[in-house]
PDB file of C-alpha atoms in Angstrom:
ATOM      1  CA  UNK J   1      -6.122 -13.600  -5.280  1.00  0.00           C
ATOM      2  CA  UNK J   2      -9.254 -14.591  -7.210  1.00  0.00           C
ATOM      3  CA  UNK J   3      -9.327 -11.304  -9.131  1.00  0.00           C
ATOM      4  CA  UNK J   4      -5.811 -11.882 -10.474  1.00  0.00           C
ATOM      5  CA  UNK J   5      -6.751 -15.429 -11.459  1.00  0.00           C
ATOM      6  CA  UNK J   6      -9.827 -14.085 -13.245  1.00  0.00           C
ATOM      7  CA  UNK J   7      -7.748 -11.453 -15.066  1.00  0.00           C
ATOM      8  CA  UNK J   8      -5.215 -14.000 -16.234  1.00  0.00           C
ATOM      9  CA  UNK J   9      -7.998 -16.396 -17.202  1.00  0.00           C
ATOM     10  CA  UNK J  10      -9.828 -13.725 -19.198  1.00  0.00           C
ATOM     11  CA  UNK J  11     -12.987 -13.801 -17.055  1.00  0.00           C
ATOM     12  CA  UNK J  12     -12.605 -10.090 -16.231  1.00  0.00           C
ATOM     13  CA  UNK J  13     -11.053  -7.377 -18.366  1.00  0.00           C
ATOM     14  CA  UNK J  14      -9.531  -5.075 -15.741  1.00  0.00           C
ATOM     15  CA  UNK J  15      -8.942  -4.890 -12.025  1.00  0.00           C
ATOM     16  CA  UNK J  16      -7.202  -3.034  -9.241  1.00  0.00           C
ATOM     17  CA  UNK J  17      -5.009  -4.971  -6.836  1.00  0.00           C
ATOM     18  CA  UNK J  18      -2.111  -4.425  -4.468  1.00  0.00           C
ATOM     19  CA  UNK J  19       1.148  -4.397  -6.400  1.00  0.00           C
ATOM     20  CA  UNK J  20       2.783  -7.181  -4.351  1.00  0.00           C
ATOM     21  CA  UNK J  21      -0.061  -9.521  -5.410  1.00  0.00           C
ATOM     22  CA  UNK J  22       0.145  -8.644  -9.102  1.00  0.00           C
ATOM     23  CA  UNK J  23       3.852  -7.974  -9.568  1.00  0.00           C
ATOM     24  CA  UNK J  24       4.934 -11.566 -10.330  1.00  0.00           C
ATOM     25  CA  UNK J  25       2.287 -11.743 -13.055  1.00  0.00           C
ATOM     26  CA  UNK J  26       3.278  -8.337 -14.436  1.00  0.00           C
ATOM     27  CA  UNK J  27       6.909  -9.450 -14.572  1.00  0.00           C
ATOM     28  CA  UNK J  28       5.981 -12.735 -16.266  1.00  0.00           C
ATOM     29  CA  UNK J  29       3.941 -10.910 -18.908  1.00  0.00           C
ATOM     30  CA  UNK J  30       0.632 -12.492 -17.867  1.00  0.00           C
ATOM     31  CA  UNK J  31      -0.678  -9.075 -16.773  1.00  0.00           C
ATOM     32  CA  UNK J  32      -0.023  -5.575 -18.072  1.00  0.00           C
ATOM     33  CA  UNK J  33       0.109  -2.757 -15.534  1.00  0.00           C
ATOM     34  CA  UNK J  34      -1.665   0.371 -16.752  1.00  0.00           C
ATOM     35  CA  UNK J  35      -1.094   2.607 -13.717  1.00  0.00           C
ATOM     36  CA  UNK J  36      -0.266   2.633 -10.023  1.00  0.00           C
ATOM     37  CA  UNK J  37      -2.631   4.348  -7.616  1.00  0.00           C
ATOM     38  CA  UNK J  38      -0.132   5.805  -5.142  1.00  0.00           C
ATOM     39  CA  UNK J  39       1.211   9.356  -5.132  1.00  0.00           C
ATOM     40  CA  UNK J  40       4.467   8.391  -6.888  1.00  0.00           C
ATOM     41  CA  UNK J  41       5.631   5.817  -9.397  1.00  0.00           C
ATOM     42  CA  UNK J  42       6.720   2.531  -7.893  1.00  0.00           C
ATOM     43  CA  UNK J  43      10.390   1.608  -8.154  1.00  0.00           C
ATOM     44  CA  UNK J  44       9.225  -1.955  -8.897  1.00  0.00           C
ATOM     45  CA  UNK J  45       7.490  -0.808 -12.113  1.00  0.00           C
ATOM     46  CA  UNK J  46       9.058   2.595 -12.705  1.00  0.00           C
ATOM     47  CA  UNK J  47       7.862   2.774 -16.310  1.00  0.00           C
ATOM     48  CA  UNK J  48       4.215   2.553 -15.188  1.00  0.00           C
ATOM     49  CA  UNK J  49       2.600   5.977 -14.606  1.00  0.00           C
ATOM     50  CA  UNK J  50       0.487   6.939 -11.631  1.00  0.00           C
ATOM     51  CA  UNK J  51      -3.242   7.496 -12.074  1.00  0.00           C
ATOM     52  CA  UNK J  52      -2.569  10.999 -10.727  1.00  0.00           C
ATOM     53  CA  UNK J  53      -0.490  11.808 -13.800  1.00  0.00           C
ATOM     54  CA  UNK J  54      -3.750  11.693 -15.758  1.00  0.00           C
ATOM     55  CA  UNK J  55      -6.341  12.490 -13.077  1.00  0.00           C
ATOM     56  CA  UNK J  56      -4.777  15.251 -10.999  1.00  0.00           C
ATOM     57  CA  UNK J  57      -5.168  14.730  -7.271  1.00  0.00           C
ATOM     58  CA  UNK J  58      -5.970  11.013  -7.498  1.00  0.00           C
ATOM     59  CA  UNK J  59      -4.215   8.948  -4.873  1.00  0.00           C
ATOM     60  CA  UNK J  60      -5.208   5.650  -3.337  1.00  0.00           C
ATOM     61  CA  UNK J  61      -2.527   3.859  -1.419  1.00  0.00           C
ATOM     62  CA  UNK J  62      -2.580   1.188   1.197  1.00  0.00           C
ATOM     63  CA  UNK J  63      -0.362   0.408   4.081  1.00  0.00           C
ATOM     64  CA  UNK J  64       0.037  -2.297   6.662  1.00  0.00           C
ATOM     65  CA  UNK J  65       0.370  -1.279  10.278  1.00  0.00           C
ATOM     66  CA  UNK J  66       1.043  -3.059  13.519  1.00  0.00           C
ATOM     67  CA  UNK J  67      -1.292  -2.559  16.467  1.00  0.00           C
ATOM     68  CA  UNK J  68      -1.244  -3.666  20.088  1.00  0.00           C
ATOM     69  CA  UNK J  69      -3.948  -3.699  22.758  1.00  0.00           C
ATOM     70  CA  UNK J  70      -4.816  -0.218  24.057  1.00  0.00           C
ATOM     71  CA  UNK J  71      -3.558  -1.076  27.555  1.00  0.00           C
ATOM     72  CA  UNK J  72      -0.018  -1.866  26.339  1.00  0.00           C
ATOM     73  CA  UNK J  73       2.504   0.106  28.422  1.00  0.00           C
ATOM     74  CA  UNK J  74       4.173   3.024  26.580  1.00  0.00           C
ATOM     75  CA  UNK J  75       7.639   1.550  27.190  1.00  0.00           C
ATOM     76  CA  UNK J  76       6.636  -1.646  25.364  1.00  0.00           C
ATOM     77  CA  UNK J  77       5.157   0.367  22.489  1.00  0.00           C
ATOM     78  CA  UNK J  78       8.355   2.426  22.233  1.00  0.00           C
ATOM     79  CA  UNK J  79      10.533  -0.704  22.234  1.00  0.00           C
ATOM     80  CA  UNK J  80       8.405  -2.401  19.572  1.00  0.00           C
ATOM     81  CA  UNK J  81       8.441   0.735  17.417  1.00  0.00           C
ATOM     82  CA  UNK J  82      12.212   1.087  17.739  1.00  0.00           C
ATOM     83  CA  UNK J  83      12.865  -2.549  16.779  1.00  0.00           C
ATOM     84  CA  UNK J  84      10.333  -2.623  13.933  1.00  0.00           C
ATOM     85  CA  UNK J  85      11.753   0.587  12.454  1.00  0.00           C
ATOM     86  CA  UNK J  86      15.295  -0.785  12.813  1.00  0.00           C
ATOM     87  CA  UNK J  87      14.245  -3.877  10.883  1.00  0.00           C
ATOM     88  CA  UNK J  88      12.533  -1.842   8.177  1.00  0.00           C
ATOM     89  CA  UNK J  89      15.628   0.373   7.885  1.00  0.00           C
ATOM     90  CA  UNK J  90      17.844  -2.666   7.232  1.00  0.00           C
ATOM     91  CA  UNK J  91      18.943  -2.394   3.582  1.00  0.00           C
ATOM     92  CA  UNK J  92      18.302  -6.118   3.013  1.00  0.00           C
ATOM     93  CA  UNK J  93      14.711  -5.863   4.229  1.00  0.00           C
ATOM     94  CA  UNK J  94      14.103  -2.620   2.329  1.00  0.00           C
ATOM     95  CA  UNK J  95      15.496  -4.247  -0.837  1.00  0.00           C
ATOM     96  CA  UNK J  96      13.279  -7.305  -0.400  1.00  0.00           C
ATOM     97  CA  UNK J  97      10.201  -5.126   0.115  1.00  0.00           C
ATOM     98  CA  UNK J  98      11.087  -3.145  -3.019  1.00  0.00           C
ATOM     99  CA  UNK J  99      11.445  -6.389  -5.007  1.00  0.00           C
ATOM    100  CA  UNK J 100       7.814  -7.226  -4.274  1.00  0.00           C
ATOM    101  CA  UNK J 101       6.508  -3.698  -4.793  1.00  0.00           C
ATOM    102  CA  UNK J 102       6.494  -2.626  -1.162  1.00  0.00           C
ATOM    103  CA  UNK J 103       7.958   0.436   0.466  1.00  0.00           C
ATOM    104  CA  UNK J 104       8.839   0.668   4.156  1.00  0.00           C
ATOM    105  CA  UNK J 105       7.386   3.614   6.031  1.00  0.00           C
ATOM    106  CA  UNK J 106       9.200   4.319   9.271  1.00  0.00           C
ATOM    107  CA  UNK J 107       6.985   6.277  11.660  1.00  0.00           C
ATOM    108  CA  UNK J 108       6.489   6.915  15.343  1.00  0.00           C
ATOM    109  CA  UNK J 109       3.357   5.644  17.077  1.00  0.00           C
ATOM    110  CA  UNK J 110       2.036   9.221  16.994  1.00  0.00           C
ATOM    111  CA  UNK J 111       2.658   9.529  13.246  1.00  0.00           C
ATOM    112  CA  UNK J 112       0.961   6.174  12.711  1.00  0.00           C
ATOM    113  CA  UNK J 113      -2.053   7.451  14.663  1.00  0.00           C
ATOM    114  CA  UNK J 114      -2.165  10.521  12.424  1.00  0.00           C
ATOM    115  CA  UNK J 115      -2.020   8.332   9.296  1.00  0.00           C
ATOM    116  CA  UNK J 116      -4.784   6.137  10.688  1.00  0.00           C
ATOM    117  CA  UNK J 117      -7.069   9.086  11.483  1.00  0.00           C
ATOM    118  CA  UNK J 118      -6.364  10.801   8.146  1.00  0.00           C
ATOM    119  CA  UNK J 119      -7.167   7.692   6.123  1.00  0.00           C
ATOM    120  CA  UNK J 120     -10.219   6.883   8.245  1.00  0.00           C
ATOM    121  CA  UNK J 121     -11.590  10.388   7.594  1.00  0.00           C
ATOM    122  CA  UNK J 122     -10.747  10.172   3.882  1.00  0.00           C
ATOM    123  CA  UNK J 123     -12.483   6.838   3.356  1.00  0.00           C
ATOM    124  CA  UNK J 124     -15.456   7.782   5.539  1.00  0.00           C
ATOM    125  CA  UNK J 125     -16.084  10.644   3.087  1.00  0.00           C
ATOM    126  CA  UNK J 126     -15.900   8.221   0.161  1.00  0.00           C
ATOM    127  CA  UNK J 127     -18.354   5.833   1.836  1.00  0.00           C
ATOM    128  CA  UNK J 128     -20.781   8.666   2.642  1.00  0.00           C
ATOM    129  CA  UNK J 129     -20.563   9.940  -0.939  1.00  0.00           C
ATOM    130  CA  UNK J 130     -21.101   6.455  -2.377  1.00  0.00           C
ATOM    131  CA  UNK J 131     -24.099   5.966  -0.099  1.00  0.00           C
ATOM    132  CA  UNK J 132     -25.542   9.305  -1.205  1.00  0.00           C
ATOM    133  CA  UNK J 133     -25.314  10.877   2.247  1.00  0.00           C
TER     134      UNK J 133
END
């Protein structure tokens, strides 16, 4: 990522990035992690505090989801969800995700929809505030 390159090169003094992008550079000593933005400390950098430990209530976390076309039959959605969750529950996959700073979140399609709506509402408020509306 260009921001990480600029941090390492000294062109910028600080930045916020997804942990999987920065973790190799943190581990090599090229970058120093000051805080993580999620609700809990990351197992990948357990000695690094959360921003929320200083600024109560602060939480910014990202996730990656899988979507299909709206017309996808429910049986196909259920099968995909079952197989994806089975893969994410595999200890080898969970361990690999943890190595790179990731954390599997096993959810149903309904729970994913709730996450999507919650985060959309949250960030819409931030955008409106930033725009002065």
